[in-house]
CSV table of C-alpha atoms and ligand atoms in Angstrom, one decimal:
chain,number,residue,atom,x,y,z
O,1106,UNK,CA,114.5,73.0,110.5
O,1107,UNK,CA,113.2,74.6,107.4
O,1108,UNK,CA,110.3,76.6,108.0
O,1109,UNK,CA,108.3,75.7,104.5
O,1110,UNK,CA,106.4,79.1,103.0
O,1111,UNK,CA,103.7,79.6,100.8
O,1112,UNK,CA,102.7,83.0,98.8
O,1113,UNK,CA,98.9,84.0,98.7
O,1114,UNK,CA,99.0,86.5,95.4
O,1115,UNK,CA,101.1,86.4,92.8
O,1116,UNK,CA,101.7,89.6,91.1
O,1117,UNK,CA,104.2,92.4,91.4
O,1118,UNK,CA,104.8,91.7,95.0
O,1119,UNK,CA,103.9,87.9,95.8
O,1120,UNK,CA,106.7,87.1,93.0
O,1121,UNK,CA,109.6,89.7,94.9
O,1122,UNK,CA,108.5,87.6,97.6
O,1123,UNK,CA,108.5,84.3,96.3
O,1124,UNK,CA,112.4,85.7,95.1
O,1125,UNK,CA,113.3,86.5,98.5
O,1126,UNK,CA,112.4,83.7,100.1
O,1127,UNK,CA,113.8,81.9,97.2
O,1128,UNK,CA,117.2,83.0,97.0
O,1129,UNK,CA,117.8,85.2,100.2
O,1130,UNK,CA,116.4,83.7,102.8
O,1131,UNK,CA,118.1,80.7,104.2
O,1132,UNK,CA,116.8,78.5,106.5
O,1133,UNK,CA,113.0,79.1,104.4
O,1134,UNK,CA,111.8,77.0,101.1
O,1135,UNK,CA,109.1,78.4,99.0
O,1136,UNK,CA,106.7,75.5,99.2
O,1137,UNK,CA,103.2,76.6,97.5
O,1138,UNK,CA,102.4,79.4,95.1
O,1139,UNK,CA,98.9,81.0,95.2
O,1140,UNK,CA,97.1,82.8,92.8
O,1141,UNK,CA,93.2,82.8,91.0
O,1142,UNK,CA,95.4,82.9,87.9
O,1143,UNK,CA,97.2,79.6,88.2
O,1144,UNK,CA,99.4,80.2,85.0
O,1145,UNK,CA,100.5,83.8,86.8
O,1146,UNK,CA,101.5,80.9,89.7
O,1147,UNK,CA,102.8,78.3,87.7
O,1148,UNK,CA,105.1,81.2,86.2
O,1149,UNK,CA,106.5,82.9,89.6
O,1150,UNK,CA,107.0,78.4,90.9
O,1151,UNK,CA,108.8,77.7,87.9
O,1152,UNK,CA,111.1,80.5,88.2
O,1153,UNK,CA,112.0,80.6,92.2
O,1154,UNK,CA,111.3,76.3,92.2
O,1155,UNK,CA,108.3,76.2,94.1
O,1156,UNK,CA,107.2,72.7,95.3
O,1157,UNK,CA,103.5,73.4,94.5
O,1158,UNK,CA,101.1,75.9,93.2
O,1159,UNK,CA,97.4,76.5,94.4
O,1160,UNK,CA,94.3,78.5,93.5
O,1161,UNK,CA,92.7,78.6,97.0
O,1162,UNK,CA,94.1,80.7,99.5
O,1163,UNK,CA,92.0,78.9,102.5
O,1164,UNK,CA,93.2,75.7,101.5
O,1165,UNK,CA,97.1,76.9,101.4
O,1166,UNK,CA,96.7,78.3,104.1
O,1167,UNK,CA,95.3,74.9,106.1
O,1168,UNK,CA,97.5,72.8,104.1
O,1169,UNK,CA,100.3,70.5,106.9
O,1170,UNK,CA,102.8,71.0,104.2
O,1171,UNK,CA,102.4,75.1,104.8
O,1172,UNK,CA,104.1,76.6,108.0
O,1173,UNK,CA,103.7,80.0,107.1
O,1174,UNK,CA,102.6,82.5,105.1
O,1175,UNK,CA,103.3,85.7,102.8
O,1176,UNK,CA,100.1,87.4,101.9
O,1177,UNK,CA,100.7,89.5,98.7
O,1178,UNK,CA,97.1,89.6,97.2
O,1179,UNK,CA,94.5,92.3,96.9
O,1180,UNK,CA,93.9,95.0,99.6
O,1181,UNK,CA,90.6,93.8,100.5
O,1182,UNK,CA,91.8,90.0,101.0
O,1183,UNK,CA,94.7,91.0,103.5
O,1184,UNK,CA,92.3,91.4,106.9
O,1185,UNK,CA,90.7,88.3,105.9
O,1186,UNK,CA,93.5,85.8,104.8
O,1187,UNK,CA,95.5,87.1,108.1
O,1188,UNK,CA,92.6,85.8,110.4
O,1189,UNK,CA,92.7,82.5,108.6
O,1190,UNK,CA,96.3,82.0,109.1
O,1191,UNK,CA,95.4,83.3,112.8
O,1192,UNK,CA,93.2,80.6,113.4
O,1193,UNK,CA,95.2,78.0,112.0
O,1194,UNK,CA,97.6,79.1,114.2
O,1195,UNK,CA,100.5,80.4,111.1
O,1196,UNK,CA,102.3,83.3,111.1
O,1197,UNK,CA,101.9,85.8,108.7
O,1198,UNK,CA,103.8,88.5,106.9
O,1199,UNK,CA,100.9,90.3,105.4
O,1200,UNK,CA,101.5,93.2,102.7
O,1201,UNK,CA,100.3,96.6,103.4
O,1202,UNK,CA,97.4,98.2,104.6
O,1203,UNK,CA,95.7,95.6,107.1
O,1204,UNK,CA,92.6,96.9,105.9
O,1205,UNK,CA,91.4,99.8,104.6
O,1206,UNK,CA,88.5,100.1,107.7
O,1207,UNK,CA,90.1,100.9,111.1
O,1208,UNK,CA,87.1,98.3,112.5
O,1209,UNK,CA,88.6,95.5,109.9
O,1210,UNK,CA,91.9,95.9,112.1
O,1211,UNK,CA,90.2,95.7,115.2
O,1212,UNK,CA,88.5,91.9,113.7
O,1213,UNK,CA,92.3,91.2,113.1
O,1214,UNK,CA,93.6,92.1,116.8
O,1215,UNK,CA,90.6,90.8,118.5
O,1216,UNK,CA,91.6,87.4,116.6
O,1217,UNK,CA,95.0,87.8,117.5
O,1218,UNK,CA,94.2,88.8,121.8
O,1219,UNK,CA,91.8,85.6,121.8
O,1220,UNK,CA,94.6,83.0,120.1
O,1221,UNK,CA,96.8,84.9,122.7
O,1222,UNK,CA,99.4,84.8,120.4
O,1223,UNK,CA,100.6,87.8,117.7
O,1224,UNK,CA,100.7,86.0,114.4
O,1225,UNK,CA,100.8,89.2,112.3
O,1226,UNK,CA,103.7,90.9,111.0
O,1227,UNK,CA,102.5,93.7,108.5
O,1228,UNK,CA,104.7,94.4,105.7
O,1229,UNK,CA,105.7,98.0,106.4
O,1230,UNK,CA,109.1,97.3,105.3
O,1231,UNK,CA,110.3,100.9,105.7
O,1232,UNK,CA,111.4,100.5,109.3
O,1233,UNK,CA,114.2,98.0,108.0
O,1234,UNK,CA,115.4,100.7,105.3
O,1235,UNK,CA,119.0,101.8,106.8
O,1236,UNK,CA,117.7,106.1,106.7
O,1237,UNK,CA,114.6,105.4,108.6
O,1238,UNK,CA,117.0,103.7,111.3
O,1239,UNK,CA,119.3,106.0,110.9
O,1240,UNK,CA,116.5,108.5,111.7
O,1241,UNK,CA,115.4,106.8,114.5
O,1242,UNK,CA,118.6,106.0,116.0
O,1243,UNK,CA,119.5,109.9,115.9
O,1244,UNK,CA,116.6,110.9,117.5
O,1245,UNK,CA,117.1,108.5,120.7
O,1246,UNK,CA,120.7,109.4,121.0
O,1247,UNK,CA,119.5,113.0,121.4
O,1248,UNK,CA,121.8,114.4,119.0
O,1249,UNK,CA,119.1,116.6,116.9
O,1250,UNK,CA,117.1,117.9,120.4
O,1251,UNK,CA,113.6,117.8,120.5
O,1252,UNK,CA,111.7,116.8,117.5
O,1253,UNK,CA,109.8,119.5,115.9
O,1254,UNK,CA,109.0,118.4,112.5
O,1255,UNK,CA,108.8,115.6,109.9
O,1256,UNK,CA,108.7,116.5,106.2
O,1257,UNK,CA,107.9,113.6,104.4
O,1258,UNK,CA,107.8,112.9,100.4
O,1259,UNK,CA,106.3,109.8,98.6
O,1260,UNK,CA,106.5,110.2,94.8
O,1261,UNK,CA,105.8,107.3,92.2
O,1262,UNK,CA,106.6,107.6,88.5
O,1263,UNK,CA,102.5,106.7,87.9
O,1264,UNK,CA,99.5,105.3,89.0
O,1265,UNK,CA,99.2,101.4,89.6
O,1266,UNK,CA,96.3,101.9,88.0
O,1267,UNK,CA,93.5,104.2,85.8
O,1268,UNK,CA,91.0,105.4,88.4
O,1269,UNK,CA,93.4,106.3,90.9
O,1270,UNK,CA,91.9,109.2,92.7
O,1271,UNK,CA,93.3,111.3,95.9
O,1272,UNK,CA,92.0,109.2,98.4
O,1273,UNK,CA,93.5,106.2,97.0
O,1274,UNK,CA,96.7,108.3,97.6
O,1275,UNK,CA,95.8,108.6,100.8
O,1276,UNK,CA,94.8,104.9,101.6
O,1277,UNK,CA,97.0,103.0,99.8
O,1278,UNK,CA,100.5,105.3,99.3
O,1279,UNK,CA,100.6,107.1,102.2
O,1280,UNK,CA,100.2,104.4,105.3
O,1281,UNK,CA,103.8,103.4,104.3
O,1282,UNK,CA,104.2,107.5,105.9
O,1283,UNK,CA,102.2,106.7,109.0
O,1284,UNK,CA,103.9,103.9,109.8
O,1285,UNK,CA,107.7,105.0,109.5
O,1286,UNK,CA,106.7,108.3,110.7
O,1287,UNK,CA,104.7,106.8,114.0
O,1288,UNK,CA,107.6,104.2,114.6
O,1289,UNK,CA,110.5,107.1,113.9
O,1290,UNK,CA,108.5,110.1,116.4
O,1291,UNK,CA,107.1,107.2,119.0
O,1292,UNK,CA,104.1,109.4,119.3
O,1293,UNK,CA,100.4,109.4,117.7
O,1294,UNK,CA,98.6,111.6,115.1
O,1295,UNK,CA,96.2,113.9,116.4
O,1296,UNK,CA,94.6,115.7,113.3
O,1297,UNK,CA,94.8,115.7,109.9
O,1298,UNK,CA,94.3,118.3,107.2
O,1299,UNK,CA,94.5,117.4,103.2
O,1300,UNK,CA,94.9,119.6,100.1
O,1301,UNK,CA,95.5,118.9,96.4
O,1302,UNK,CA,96.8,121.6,93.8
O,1303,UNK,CA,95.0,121.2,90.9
O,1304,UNK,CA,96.8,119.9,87.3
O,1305,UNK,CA,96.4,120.7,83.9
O,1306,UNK,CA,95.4,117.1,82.8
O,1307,UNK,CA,93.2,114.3,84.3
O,1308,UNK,CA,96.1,112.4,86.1
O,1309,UNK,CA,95.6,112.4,89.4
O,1310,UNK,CA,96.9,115.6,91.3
O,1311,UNK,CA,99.6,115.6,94.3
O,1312,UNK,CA,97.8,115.0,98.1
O,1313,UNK,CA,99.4,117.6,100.7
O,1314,UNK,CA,98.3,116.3,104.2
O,1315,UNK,CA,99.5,118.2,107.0
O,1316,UNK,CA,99.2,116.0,110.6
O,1317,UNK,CA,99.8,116.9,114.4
O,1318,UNK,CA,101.1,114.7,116.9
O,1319,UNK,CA,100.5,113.6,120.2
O,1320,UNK,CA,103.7,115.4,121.3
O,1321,UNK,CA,103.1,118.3,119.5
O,1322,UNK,CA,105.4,118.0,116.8
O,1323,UNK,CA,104.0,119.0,113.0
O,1324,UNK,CA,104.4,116.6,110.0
O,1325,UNK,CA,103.6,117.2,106.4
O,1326,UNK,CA,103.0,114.2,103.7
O,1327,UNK,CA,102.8,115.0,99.6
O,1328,UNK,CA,102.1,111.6,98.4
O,1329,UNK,CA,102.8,112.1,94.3
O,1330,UNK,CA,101.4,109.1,92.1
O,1331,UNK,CA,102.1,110.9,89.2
O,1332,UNK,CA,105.8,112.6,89.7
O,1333,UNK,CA,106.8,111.3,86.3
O,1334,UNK,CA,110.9,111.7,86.9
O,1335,UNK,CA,111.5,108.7,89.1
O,1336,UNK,CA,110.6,106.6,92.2
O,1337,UNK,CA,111.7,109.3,95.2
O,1338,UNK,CA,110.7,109.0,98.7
O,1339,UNK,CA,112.8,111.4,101.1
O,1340,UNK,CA,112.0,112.1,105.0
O,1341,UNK,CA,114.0,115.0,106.9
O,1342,UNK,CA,113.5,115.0,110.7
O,1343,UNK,CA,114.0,118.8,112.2
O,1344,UNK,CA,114.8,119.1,116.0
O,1345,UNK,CA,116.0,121.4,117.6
O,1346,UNK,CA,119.5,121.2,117.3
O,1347,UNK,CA,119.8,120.1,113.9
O,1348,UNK,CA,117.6,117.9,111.0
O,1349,UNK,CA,118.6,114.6,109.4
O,1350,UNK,CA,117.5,113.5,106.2
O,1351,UNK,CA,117.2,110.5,104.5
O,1352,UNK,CA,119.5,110.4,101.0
O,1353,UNK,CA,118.0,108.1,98.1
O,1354,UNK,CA,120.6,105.1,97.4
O,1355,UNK,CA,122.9,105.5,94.5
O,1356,UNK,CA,126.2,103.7,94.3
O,1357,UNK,CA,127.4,105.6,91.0
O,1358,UNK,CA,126.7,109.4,89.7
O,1359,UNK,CA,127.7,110.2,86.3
O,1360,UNK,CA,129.7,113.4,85.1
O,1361,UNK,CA,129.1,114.0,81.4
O,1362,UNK,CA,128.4,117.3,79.4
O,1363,UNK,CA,128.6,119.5,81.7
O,1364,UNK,CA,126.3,118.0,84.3
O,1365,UNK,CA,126.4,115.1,87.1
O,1366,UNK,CA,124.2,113.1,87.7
O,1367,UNK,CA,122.2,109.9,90.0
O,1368,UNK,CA,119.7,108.0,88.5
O,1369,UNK,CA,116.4,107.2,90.3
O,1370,UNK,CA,114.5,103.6,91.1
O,1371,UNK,CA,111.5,102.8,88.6
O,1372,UNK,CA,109.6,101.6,92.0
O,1373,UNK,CA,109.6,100.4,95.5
O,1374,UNK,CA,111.2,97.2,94.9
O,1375,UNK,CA,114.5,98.5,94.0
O,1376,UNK,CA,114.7,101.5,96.1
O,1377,UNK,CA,113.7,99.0,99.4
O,1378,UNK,CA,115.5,95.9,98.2
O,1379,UNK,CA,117.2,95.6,101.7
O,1380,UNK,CA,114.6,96.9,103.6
O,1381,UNK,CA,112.2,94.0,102.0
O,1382,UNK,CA,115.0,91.1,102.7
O,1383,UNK,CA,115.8,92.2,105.9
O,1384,UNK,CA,112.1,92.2,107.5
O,1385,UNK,CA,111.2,88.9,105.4
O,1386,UNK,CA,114.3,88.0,107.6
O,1387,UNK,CA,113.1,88.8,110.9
O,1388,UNK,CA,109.8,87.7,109.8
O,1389,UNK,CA,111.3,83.7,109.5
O,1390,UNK,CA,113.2,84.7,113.0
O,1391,UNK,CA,109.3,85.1,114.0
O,1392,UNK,CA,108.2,81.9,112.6
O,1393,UNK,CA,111.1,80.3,114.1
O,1394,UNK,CA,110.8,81.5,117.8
O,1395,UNK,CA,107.6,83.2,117.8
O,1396,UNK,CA,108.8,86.3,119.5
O,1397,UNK,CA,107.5,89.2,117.4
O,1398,UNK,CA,110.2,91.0,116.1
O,1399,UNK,CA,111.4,94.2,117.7
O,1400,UNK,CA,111.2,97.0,114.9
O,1401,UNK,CA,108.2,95.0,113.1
O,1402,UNK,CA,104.8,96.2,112.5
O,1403,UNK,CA,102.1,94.8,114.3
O,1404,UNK,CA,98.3,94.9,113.2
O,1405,UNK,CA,98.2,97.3,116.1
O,1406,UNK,CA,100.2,99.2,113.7
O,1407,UNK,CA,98.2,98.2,110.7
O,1408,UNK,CA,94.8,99.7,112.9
O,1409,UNK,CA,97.1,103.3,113.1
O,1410,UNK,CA,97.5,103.1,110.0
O,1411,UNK,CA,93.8,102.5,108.9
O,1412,UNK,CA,92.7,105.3,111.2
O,1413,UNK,CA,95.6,108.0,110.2
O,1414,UNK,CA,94.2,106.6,106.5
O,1415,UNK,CA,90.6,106.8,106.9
O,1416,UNK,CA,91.2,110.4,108.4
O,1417,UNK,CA,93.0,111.6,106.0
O,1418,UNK,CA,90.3,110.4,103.1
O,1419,UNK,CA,88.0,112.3,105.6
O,1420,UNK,CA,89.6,115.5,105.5
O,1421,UNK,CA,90.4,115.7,101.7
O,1422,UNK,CA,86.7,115.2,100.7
O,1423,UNK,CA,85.6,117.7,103.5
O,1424,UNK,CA,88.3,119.6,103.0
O,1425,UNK,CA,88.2,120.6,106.9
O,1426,UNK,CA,90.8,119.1,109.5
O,1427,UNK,CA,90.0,115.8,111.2
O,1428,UNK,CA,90.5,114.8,114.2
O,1429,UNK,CA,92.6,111.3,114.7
O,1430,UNK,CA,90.6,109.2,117.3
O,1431,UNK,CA,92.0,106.0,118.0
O,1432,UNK,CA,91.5,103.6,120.5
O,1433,UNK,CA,93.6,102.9,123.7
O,1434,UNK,CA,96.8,100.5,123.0
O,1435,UNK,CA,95.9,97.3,124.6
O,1436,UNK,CA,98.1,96.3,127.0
O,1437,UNK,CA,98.5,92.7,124.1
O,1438,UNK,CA,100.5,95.2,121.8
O,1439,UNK,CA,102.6,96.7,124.8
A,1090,LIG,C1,102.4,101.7,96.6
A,1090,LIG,O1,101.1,101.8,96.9
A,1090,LIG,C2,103.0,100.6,97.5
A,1090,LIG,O2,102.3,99.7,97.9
A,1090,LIG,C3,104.5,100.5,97.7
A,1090,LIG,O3,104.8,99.7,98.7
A,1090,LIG,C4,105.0,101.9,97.9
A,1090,LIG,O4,106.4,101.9,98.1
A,1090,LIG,C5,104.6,102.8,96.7
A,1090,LIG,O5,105.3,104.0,96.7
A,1090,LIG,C6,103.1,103.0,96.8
A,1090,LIG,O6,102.6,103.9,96.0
C-alpha cells in the first residue's frame, strides 16, 4: 500500500522533502503541499507532482486523503502541528527543534503517553549520517576504550537570517550537536558553560559551549554561523585507547598549481543527503508498521534537546555554568 504524504512548510526544507519523498522514497506518494504562500506550494507540487496543494496546515493534516505527515514549517509551529497529527492519530516526521521551551516538549510527550502510541519522529537526521554510525559503532565494539571526550564543530557559510544572535546559535544550530552527541555517548548532559570571542564586524560571533556528561566525559561545541569558507561539521570521539573522527564527504580532490584540494558543501542538504533519505526511509517503515524506528529521534529526544538548548542560552547570557536538569525518562520512551 502506498502510504500518501503531505508537506506542512514549503521552503528550503519542506521542498528537499517533498524531493525525497518524490523521487527516493518508494512505496510513499507526495499527496498535498502546504504552505501560507500557496504559489511557494503550487511551485514545490508542480515540480515533485504533487496531487494537491493547501494553505491550512490543520486541515492537511485531518484530510482522509493524508496518512502522514512531514512538518517543515517554522520553529514555533513544530510542537503544535505534531500534537495535531498526534491526535488525529498520523505519524509525523517533524523538522528540528521540537520546541524551543523544554515544557512545549513535555505538551508533545504527554500527547503522545495519553494516545499511547509514539507518533513523532524528530528530524535529527545526523544519526543516519554513515561517521556518526561509524562513531557509534566504534564505541560499542570497545575498540577506542572509555570515552573521554567529544569535540564537536558546526560551521555554516552565514546566517539564515539578519538578527541572528548567539543564542539563536545555541537554539537552533546546535541541538543537531545534542542530539548526535547524546545518541553517540548514551549518556546525559550535566552542565553547560558558553563563551563567544568577540569579531571585528557585526556578524554574529562563534558560540564555544563546553558540556559535562552524566558519565563524566567532557564535550565541547563551537557552533559558527558565520565561518564564511564552506558548510563543515566535524566530530572526533577521544577514548582511551584511541579517537575516531568523522571526515567530510568528498568523492574527488583536485591537484592543480601546486596545491590539492576538496571542496566543501554550501549547506546541510548536500553534506546530509543520505543521512536525510535514509531516516525519511525509516520514517515511512514507521508509518508502515508503527514500530518507532531504532536509531530515530523521539520527542523524548526533542525535550533533551530543548533543555541542553535552553541551558546553554542560559549560560551565554549569564555567562556562569548551568546546570542541565532534566526530568526522569519515562518508562513510554524506554
Ligand atoms: C541549521 O539551523 C539547520 O537547521 C540545519 O539542519 C543544520 O545542518 C545547520 O547547520 C543549522 O545551522
Amino acid at each position: 500500500m502506498t502510504a500518501k504524504i503531505a508537506i506542512i512548510g514549503a521552503g528550503l526544507m519542506g521542498a528537499d522533502h517533498a524531493r525525497i519523498v518524490a523521487e527516493e522514497l518508494p512505496g510513499a506518494a507526495l499527496q498535498v503541499v502546504c504552505d501560507m504562500n500557496l504559489e511557494q506550494a503550487r511551485a514545490i507540487a508542480d515540480t515533485f507532482g504533487a496531487a494537491d496543494i493547501d494553505a491550512d496546515p490543520e486541515a492537511v493534516i485531518a484530510r482522509s486523503d493524508v496518512d502522514a505527515v512531514i512538518v517543515a514549517s517554522p520553529d514555533f509551529t513544530h510542537a503544535p502541528l505534531s500534537k495535531s497529527c498526534i491526535a488525529f492519530g498520523k505519524k509525523v516526521l517533524c523538522e528540528k527543534p521540537l520546541s524551543q521551551s523544554s515544557s512545549e516538549c513535555l505538551s508533545v510527550m504527554e500527547a503522545e503517553q495519553v494516545a499511547g502510541a509514539q507518533f513523532v519522529q524528530l528530524g535529527f537526521m545526523r544519526r543516519y549520517d554513515q561517521s556518526y554510525i561509524e562513531m557509534k559503532d566504534a564505541l560499542a565494539t570497545g575498540v577506542l576504550g572509555r570515552a573521554l571526550m567529544m569535540h564537536n564543530f558546526h560551521r555554516n557559510v552565514e546566517t539564515p537570517a539578519a538578527g541572528f544572535t548567539g543564542a539563536m546559535a545555541i537554539t537552533n544550530s546546535a541541538p543537531h550537536e545534542f542530539d548526535v552527541i547524546r545518541h553517540v555517548l548514551g549518556t546525559e548532559f550535566t552542565t553547560v558553560s558558553a563563551w563567544q570571542p568577540r569579531r571585528s564586524d557585526a556578524l554574529v560571533a562563534p558560540v564555544v559551549m563546553v558540556l559535562d556528561t552524566s558519565d563524566g566525559q567532557l564535550v565541547n561545541i563551537e557552533v559558527n554561523n558565520n565561518a564564511a569558507y564552506g558548510y563543515d561539521v566535524r566530530a572526533e570521539l577521544v577514548g582511551e585507547n584511541g579517537s575516531i573522527a568523522t571526515n567530510n564527504v568528498a568523492y574527488t580532490r583536485s591537484d592543480l598549481a601546486l596545491r590539492n584540494s576538496t571542496r566543501y558543501d554550501t549547506d546541510w542538504r548536500d553534506r546530509y543527503a543520505e543521512a536525510y533519505r535514509r531516516q525519511n526511509s525509516d520514517f515511512l517503515k514507521f508509518v508502515e508498521t508503527g514500530e518507532f524506528p531504532e536509531i530515530g529521534s523521539s520527542s523524548w529526544d526533542g525535550y533533551c534537546a530543548a533543555v541542553a538548548a535552553e541551558s546553554g542560552a542560559k549560560a551565554l547570557s549569564e555567562n556562569t555554568k548551568v546546570a542541565i536538569e532534566m526530568i526522569a525518562k519515562p518508562e513510554f520512551y524506554a
